[in-house]
CSV table of C-alpha atoms in Angstrom, one decimal:
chain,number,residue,atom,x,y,z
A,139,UNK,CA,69.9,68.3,98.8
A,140,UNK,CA,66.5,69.8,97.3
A,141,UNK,CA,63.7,69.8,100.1
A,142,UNK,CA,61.2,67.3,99.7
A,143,UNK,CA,58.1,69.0,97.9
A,144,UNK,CA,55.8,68.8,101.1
A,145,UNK,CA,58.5,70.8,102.7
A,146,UNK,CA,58.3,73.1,100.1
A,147,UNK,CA,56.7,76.8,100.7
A,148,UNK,CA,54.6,78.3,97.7
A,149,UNK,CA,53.8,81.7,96.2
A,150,UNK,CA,50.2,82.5,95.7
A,151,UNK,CA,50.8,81.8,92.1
A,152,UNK,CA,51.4,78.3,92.1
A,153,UNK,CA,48.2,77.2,91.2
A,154,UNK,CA,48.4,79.7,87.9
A,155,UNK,CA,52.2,77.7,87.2
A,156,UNK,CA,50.9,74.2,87.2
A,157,UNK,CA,47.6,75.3,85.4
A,158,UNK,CA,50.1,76.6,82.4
A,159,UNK,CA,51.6,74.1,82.3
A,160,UNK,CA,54.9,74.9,84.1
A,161,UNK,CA,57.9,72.7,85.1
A,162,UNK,CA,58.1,73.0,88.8
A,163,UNK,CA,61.7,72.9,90.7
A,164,UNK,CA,62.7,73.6,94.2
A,165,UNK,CA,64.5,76.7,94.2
A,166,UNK,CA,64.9,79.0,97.6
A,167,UNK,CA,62.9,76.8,99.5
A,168,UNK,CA,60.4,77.5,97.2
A,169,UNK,CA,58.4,75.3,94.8
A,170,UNK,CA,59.3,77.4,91.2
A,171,UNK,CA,58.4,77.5,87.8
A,172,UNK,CA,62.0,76.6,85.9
A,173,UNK,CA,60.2,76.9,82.9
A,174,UNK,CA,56.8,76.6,80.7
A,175,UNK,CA,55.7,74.4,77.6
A,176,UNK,CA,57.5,76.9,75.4
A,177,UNK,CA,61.2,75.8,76.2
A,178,UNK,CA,63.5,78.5,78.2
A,179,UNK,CA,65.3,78.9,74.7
A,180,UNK,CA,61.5,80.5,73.8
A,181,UNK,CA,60.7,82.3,77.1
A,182,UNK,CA,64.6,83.7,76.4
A,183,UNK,CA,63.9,85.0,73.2
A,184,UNK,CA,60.2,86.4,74.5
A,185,UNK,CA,60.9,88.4,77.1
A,186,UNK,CA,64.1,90.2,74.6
A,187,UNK,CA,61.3,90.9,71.7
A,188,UNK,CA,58.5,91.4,73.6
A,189,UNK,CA,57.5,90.9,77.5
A,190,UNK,CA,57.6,87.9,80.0
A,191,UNK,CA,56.2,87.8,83.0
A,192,UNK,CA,57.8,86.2,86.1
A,193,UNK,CA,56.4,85.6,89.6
A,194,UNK,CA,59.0,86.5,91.7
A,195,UNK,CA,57.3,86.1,95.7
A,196,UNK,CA,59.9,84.3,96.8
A,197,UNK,CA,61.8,87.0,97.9
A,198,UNK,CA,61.8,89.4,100.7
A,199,UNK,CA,59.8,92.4,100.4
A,200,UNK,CA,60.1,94.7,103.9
A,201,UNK,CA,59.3,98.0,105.1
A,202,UNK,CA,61.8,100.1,107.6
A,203,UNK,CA,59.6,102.9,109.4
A,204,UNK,CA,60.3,105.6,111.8
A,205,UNK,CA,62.2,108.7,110.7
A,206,UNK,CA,65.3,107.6,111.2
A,207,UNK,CA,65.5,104.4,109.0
A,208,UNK,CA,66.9,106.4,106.3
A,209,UNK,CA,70.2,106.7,108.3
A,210,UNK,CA,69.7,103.4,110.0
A,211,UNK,CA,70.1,101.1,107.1
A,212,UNK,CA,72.7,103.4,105.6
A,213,UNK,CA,74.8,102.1,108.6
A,214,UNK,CA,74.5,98.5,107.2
A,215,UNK,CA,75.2,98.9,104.1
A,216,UNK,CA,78.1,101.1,101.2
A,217,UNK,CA,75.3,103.3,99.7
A,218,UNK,CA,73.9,106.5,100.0
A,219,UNK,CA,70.2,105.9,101.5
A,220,UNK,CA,70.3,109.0,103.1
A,221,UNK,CA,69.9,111.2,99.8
A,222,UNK,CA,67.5,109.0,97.8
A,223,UNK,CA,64.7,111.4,97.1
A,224,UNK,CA,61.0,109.8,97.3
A,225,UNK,CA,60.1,107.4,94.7
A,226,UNK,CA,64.0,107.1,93.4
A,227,UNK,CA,65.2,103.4,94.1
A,228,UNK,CA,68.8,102.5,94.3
A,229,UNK,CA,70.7,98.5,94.4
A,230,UNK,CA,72.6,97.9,97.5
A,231,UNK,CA,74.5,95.6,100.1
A,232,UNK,CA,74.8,94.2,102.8
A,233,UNK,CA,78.4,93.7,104.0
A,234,UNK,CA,79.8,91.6,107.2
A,235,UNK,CA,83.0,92.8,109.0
A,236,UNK,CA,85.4,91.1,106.5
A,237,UNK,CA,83.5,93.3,103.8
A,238,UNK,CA,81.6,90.1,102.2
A,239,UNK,CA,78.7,90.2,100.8
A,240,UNK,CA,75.6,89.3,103.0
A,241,UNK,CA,73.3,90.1,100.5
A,242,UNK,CA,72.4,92.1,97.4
A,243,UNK,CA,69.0,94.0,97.5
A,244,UNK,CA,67.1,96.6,96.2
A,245,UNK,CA,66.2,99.9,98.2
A,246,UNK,CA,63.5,102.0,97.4
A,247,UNK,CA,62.3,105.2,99.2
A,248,UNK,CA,58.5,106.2,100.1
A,249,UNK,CA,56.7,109.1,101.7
A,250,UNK,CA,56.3,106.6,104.5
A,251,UNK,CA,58.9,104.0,104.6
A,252,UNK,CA,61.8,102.9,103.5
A,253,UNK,CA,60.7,99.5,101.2
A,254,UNK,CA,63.3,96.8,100.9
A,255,UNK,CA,63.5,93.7,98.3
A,256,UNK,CA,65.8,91.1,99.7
A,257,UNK,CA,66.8,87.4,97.9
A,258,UNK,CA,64.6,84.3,98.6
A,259,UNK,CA,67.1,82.1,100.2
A,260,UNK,CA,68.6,85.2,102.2
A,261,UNK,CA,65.6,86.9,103.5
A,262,UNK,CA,65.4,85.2,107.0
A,263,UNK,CA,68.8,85.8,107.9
A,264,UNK,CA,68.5,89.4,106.2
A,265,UNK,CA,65.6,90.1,108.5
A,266,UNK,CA,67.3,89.2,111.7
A,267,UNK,CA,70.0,91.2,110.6
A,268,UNK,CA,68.2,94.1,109.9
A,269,UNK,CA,66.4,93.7,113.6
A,270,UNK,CA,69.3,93.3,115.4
A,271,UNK,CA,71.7,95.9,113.4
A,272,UNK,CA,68.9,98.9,113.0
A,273,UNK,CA,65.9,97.7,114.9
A,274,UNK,CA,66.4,99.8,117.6
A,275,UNK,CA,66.3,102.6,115.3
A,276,UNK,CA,63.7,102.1,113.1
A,277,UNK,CA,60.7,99.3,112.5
A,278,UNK,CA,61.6,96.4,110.4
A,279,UNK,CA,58.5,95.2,108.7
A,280,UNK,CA,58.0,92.0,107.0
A,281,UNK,CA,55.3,92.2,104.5
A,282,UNK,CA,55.0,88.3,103.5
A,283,UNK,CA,51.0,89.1,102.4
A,284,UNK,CA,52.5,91.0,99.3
A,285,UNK,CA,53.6,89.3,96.3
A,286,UNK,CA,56.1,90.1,93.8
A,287,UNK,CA,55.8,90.2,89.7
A,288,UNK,CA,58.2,91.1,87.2
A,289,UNK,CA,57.1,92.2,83.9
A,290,UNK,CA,60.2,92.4,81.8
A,291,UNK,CA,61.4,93.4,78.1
A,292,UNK,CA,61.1,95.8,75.7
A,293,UNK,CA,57.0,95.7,75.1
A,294,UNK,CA,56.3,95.6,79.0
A,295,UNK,CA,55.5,99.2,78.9
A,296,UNK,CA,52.8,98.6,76.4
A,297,UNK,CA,51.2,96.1,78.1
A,298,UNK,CA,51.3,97.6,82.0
A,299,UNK,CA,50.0,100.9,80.3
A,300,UNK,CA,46.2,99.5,79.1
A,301,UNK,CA,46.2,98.8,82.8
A,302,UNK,CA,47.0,102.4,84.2
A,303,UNK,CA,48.5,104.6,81.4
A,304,UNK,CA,50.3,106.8,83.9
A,305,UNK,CA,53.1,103.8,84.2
A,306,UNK,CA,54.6,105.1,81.1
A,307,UNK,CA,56.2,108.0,83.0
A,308,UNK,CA,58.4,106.4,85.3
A,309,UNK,CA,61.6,105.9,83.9
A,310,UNK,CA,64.4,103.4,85.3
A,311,UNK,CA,64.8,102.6,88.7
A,312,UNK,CA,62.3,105.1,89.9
A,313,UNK,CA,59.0,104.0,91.3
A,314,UNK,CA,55.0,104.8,92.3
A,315,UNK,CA,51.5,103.5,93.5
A,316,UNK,CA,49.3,102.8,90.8
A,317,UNK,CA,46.0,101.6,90.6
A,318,UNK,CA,46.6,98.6,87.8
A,319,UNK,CA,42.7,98.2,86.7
A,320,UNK,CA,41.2,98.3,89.4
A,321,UNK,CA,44.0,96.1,91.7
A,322,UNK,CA,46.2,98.6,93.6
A,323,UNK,CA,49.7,98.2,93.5
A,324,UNK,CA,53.3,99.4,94.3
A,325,UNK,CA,55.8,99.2,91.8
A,326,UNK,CA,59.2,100.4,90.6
A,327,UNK,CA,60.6,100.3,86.6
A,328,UNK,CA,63.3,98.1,87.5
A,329,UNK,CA,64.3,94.5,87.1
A,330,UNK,CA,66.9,91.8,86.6
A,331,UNK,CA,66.8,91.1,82.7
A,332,UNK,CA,68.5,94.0,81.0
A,333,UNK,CA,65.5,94.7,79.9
A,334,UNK,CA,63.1,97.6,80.5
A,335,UNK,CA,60.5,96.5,82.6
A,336,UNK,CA,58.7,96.6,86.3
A,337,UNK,CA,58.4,94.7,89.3
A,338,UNK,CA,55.2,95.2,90.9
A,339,UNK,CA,54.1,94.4,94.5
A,340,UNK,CA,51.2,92.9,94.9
A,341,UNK,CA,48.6,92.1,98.3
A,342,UNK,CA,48.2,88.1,97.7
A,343,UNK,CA,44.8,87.9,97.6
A,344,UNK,CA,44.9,90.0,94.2
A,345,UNK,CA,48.3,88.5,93.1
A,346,UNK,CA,46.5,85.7,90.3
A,347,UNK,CA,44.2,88.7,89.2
A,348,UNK,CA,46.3,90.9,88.2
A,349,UNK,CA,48.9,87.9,86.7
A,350,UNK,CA,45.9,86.7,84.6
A,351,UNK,CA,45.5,90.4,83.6
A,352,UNK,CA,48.7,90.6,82.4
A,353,UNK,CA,49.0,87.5,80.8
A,354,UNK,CA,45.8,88.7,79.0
A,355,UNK,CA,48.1,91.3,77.2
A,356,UNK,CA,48.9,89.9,73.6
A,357,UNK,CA,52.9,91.0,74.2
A,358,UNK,CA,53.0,88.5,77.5
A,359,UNK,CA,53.4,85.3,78.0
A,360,UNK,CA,54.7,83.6,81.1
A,361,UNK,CA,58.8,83.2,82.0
A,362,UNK,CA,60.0,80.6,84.4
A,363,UNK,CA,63.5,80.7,86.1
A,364,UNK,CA,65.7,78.7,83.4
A,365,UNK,CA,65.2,82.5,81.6
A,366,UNK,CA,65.3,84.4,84.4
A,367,UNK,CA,69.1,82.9,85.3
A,368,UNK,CA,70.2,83.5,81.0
A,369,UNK,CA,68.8,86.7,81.1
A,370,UNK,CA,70.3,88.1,83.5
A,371,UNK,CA,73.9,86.5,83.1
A,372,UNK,CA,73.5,88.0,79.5
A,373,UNK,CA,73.3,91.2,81.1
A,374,UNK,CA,76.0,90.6,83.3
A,375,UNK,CA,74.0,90.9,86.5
A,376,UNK,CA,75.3,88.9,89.3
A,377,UNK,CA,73.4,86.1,91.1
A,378,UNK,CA,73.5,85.6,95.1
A,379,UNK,CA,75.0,82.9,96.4
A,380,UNK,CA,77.4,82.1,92.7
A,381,UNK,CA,78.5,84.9,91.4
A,382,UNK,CA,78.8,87.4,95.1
A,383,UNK,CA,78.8,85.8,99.0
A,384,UNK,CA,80.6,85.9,101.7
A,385,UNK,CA,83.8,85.7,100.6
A,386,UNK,CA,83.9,88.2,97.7
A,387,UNK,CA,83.7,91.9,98.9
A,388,UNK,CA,82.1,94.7,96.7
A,389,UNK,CA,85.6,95.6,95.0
A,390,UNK,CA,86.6,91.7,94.0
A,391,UNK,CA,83.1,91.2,92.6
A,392,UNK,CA,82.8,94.6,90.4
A,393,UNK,CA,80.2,96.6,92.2
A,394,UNK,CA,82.1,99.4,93.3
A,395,UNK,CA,79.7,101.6,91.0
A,396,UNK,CA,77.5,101.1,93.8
A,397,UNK,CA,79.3,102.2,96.2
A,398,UNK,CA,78.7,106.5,96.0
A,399,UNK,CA,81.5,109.0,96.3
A,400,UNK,CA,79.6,109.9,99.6
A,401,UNK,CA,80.4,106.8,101.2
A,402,UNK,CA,83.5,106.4,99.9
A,403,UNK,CA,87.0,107.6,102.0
A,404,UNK,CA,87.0,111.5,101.8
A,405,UNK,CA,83.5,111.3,101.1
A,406,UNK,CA,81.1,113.7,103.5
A,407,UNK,CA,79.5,110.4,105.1
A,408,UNK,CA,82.5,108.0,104.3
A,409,UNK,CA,82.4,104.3,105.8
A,410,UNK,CA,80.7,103.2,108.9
A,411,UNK,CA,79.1,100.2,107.9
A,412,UNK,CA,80.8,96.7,108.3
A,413,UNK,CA,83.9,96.3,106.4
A,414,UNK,CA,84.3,99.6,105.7
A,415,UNK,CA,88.1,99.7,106.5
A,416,UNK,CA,88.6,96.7,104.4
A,417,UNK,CA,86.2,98.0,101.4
A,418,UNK,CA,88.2,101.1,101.3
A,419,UNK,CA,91.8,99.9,101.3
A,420,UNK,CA,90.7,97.8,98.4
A,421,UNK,CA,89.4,100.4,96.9
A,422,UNK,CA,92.3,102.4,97.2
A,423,UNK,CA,94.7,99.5,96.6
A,424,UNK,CA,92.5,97.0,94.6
A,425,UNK,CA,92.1,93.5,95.3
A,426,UNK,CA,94.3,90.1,94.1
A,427,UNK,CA,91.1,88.7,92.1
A,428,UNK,CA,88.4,90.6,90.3
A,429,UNK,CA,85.1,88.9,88.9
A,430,UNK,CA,85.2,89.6,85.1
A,431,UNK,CA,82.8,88.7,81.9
A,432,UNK,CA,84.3,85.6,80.2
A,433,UNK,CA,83.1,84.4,76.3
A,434,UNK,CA,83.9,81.3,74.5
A,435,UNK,CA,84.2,81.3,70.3
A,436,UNK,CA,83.5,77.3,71.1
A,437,UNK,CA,80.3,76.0,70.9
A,438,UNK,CA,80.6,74.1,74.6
A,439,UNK,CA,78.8,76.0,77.7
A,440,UNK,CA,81.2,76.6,80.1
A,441,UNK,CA,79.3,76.0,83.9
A,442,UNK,CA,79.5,77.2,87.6
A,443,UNK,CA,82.3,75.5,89.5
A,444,UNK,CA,85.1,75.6,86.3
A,445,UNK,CA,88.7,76.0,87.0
A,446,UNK,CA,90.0,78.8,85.1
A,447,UNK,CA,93.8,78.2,84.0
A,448,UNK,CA,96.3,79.8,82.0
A,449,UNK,CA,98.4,79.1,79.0
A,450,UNK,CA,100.6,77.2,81.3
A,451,UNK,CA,97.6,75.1,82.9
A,452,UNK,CA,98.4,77.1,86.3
A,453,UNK,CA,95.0,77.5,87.9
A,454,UNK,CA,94.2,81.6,88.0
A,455,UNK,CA,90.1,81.6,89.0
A,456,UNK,CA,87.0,79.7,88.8
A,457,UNK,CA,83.3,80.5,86.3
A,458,UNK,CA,80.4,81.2,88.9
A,459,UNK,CA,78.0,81.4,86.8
A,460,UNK,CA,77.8,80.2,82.3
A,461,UNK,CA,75.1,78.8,80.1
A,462,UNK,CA,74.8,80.0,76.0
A,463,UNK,CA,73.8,83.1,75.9
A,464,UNK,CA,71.0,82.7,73.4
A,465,UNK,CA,70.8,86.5,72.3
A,466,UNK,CA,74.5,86.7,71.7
A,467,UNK,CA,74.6,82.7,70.4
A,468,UNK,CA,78.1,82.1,72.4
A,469,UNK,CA,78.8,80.7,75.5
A,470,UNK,CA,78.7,83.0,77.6
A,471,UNK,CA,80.0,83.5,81.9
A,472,UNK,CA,80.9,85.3,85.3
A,473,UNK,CA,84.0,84.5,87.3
A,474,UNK,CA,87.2,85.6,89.0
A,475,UNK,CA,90.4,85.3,88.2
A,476,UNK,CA,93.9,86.8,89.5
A,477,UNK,CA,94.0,90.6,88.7
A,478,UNK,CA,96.8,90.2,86.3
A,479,UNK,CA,94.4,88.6,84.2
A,480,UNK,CA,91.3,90.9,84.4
A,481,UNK,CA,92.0,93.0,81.5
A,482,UNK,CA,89.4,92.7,78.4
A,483,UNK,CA,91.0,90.6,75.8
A,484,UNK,CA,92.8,88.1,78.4
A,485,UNK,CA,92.9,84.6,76.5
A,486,UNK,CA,92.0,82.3,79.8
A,487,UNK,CA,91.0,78.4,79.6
A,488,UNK,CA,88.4,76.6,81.2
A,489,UNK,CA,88.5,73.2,82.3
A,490,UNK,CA,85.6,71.4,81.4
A,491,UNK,CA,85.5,67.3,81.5
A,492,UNK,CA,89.2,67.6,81.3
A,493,UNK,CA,88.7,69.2,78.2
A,494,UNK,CA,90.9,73.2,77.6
A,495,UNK,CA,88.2,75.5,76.7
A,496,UNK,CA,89.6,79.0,75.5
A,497,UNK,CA,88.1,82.1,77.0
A,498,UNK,CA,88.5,85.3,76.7
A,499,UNK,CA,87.9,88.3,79.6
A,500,UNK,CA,85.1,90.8,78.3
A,501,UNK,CA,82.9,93.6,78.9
A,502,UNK,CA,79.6,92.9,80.5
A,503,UNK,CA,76.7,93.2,79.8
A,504,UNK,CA,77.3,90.8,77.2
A,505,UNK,CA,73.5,91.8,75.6
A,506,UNK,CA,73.1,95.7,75.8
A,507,UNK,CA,71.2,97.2,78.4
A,508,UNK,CA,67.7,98.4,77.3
A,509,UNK,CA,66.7,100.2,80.3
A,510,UNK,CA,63.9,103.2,79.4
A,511,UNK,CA,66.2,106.4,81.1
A,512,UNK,CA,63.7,109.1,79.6
């Protein structure tokens, strides 16, 4: 059931959203811009050819401090944190003992912390867990005064560099404190389009300033979450809470490239974080269903919640997440189906109002990666 809007908590952009016009949705607990008067087929399109901007402050943004939080979250979670030099950021998760997915977040370290981006509708429960796993080890900061921006596609760069040209340098997945005219900032070249980009934290009380800055830039307009969610299926990036939870582990949903060598069994800090045992047989063994890239030569979307069946009409997996990709013009999805069907080139069918809609397994991303390496 969506919360009634009183019960609804708001980023320090809302204002901005409702003066541009924006269609508002619940969405995390949050009230959300889904989309502006442009359509999400425009903001789409946008953000590929030139640069949206999204608010994204409904999500977690903490700080683990002390010198040992390096070590300390690296207990909780597959990766190597111990290794990430200074201003290098690095996608992680956290696992339960079955080896499900708590959460997916991003990890970035600092000369004085240890700053973590967490999802909207996890970042309660994340912070209790990262209090009672590692709190004894390290400080676990919330920082709910900062706000969070993403400026995203392939003419972000040109707009974020008339603000501080020094942005330009950073290249993906690394990060830096800039001074954005005059508004001081942290921010990383990273984000959740495909796209080359930035997400850029922001104290609240300067959060509309520097939006209206941006927006100011002839390449930007404003990108509500109807885009946000194509955009990033097109790239094959998975969503929280559809495409990765509890019950997939990092092997069944295709993340293992995120899991480092070092971490891995036989690797100088192998295991040790929950679900270790099980993430490593499965790794070794592999896993009865696999989450895979599916696309459609029919026109009709294929949507979360689909039974996936074969020739015979025995059911083999289920679509978490589908919608036309507008950049690649097909219908485009996520899902999992029995390993034995995995391979690229698998012909699959959907059920969709009754209706057999033929699939067929691919690579993601389904829209190439643009990131800016350097």
């Amino acid at each position: 059931m969506s919360a009634p809007a009183a019960d609804l908590k708001k980023t320090p952009l809302h204002a901005l959203h409702v003066e541009l016009g924006a269609k508002m949705v619940p969405f995390g607990g949050y009230d959300m811009p889904v989309q502006y008067k442009a359509g999400i087929l425009a903001e789409h399109k946008h953000t590929r050819t030139a640069a949206g901007l999204f608010d994204v402050s409904h999500m977690g943004q903490l700080r683990l401090v002390g010198a040992d939080a390096g070590a300390a979250l690296e207990s909780i979670v597959p990766v190597d944190i111990i290794d990430l030099p200074v201003y290098k950021q690095r996608y992680a998760l956290f696992t339960n003992e079955q080896g499900g997915i708590l959460d997916d977040l991003m990890v970035c370290r600092r000369p004085d912390d240890i700053f973590v981006v967490v999802n909207a509708a996890c970042k309660e429960q994340d912070t209790a867990h990262l209090q009672a796993k590692i709190g004894s080890r390290c400080e676990v900061i919330p920082t709910p005064e900062r706000a969070l921006l993403a400026l995203q596609g392939p003419q972000a760069v040109t707009a974020l560099a008339r603000l501080n040209p020094e942005v330009a340098k950073l290249t993906f997945m690394t990060g830096g404190f800039f001074n954005l005219d005059g508004i001081e900032t942290f921010l990383t070249r990273s984000g959740y389009t495909g796209e080359d980009g930035f997400e850029i934290s922001v104290h609240n009380d300067q959060a509309v300033e520097l939006a209206r800055k941006l927006l100011a830039q002839p390449e930007v307009m404003p990108i509500g979450l109807g885009a946000r969610d194509t955009l990033r299926l097109e790239a094959g990036l998975c969503l929280y809470g559809h495409d990765i939870d509890t019950s997939t582990t990092p092997v069944e949903g295709a993340l293992t490239w995120a899991i480092q060598k070092v971490r891995r069994a036989g690797g100088a800090r192998a295991g040790g974080y929950p679900g270790a045992d099980i993430v490593n047989e499965q790794l070794a063994n592999g896993v009865q269903r696999k989450r895979v890239g599916l696309i459609s030569a029919e026109r009709m979307p294929v949507r979360e919640g689909a039974k996936l069946v074969n020739a015979d009409g025995t059911e083999i997996g289920v679509v978490t997440s589908g919608s036309l990709g507008p950049t690649v013009n097909q219908p485009v999805a996520l899902g999992y189906v029995q390993t034995a069907y995995a391979p690229q080139g698998t012909e699959v069918f959907a059920l969709v109002r009754d209706k057999r809609v033929a699939m067929t397994v691919a690579a993601t991303p389904f829209a190439p990666h643009r990131y800016f390496r350097g």
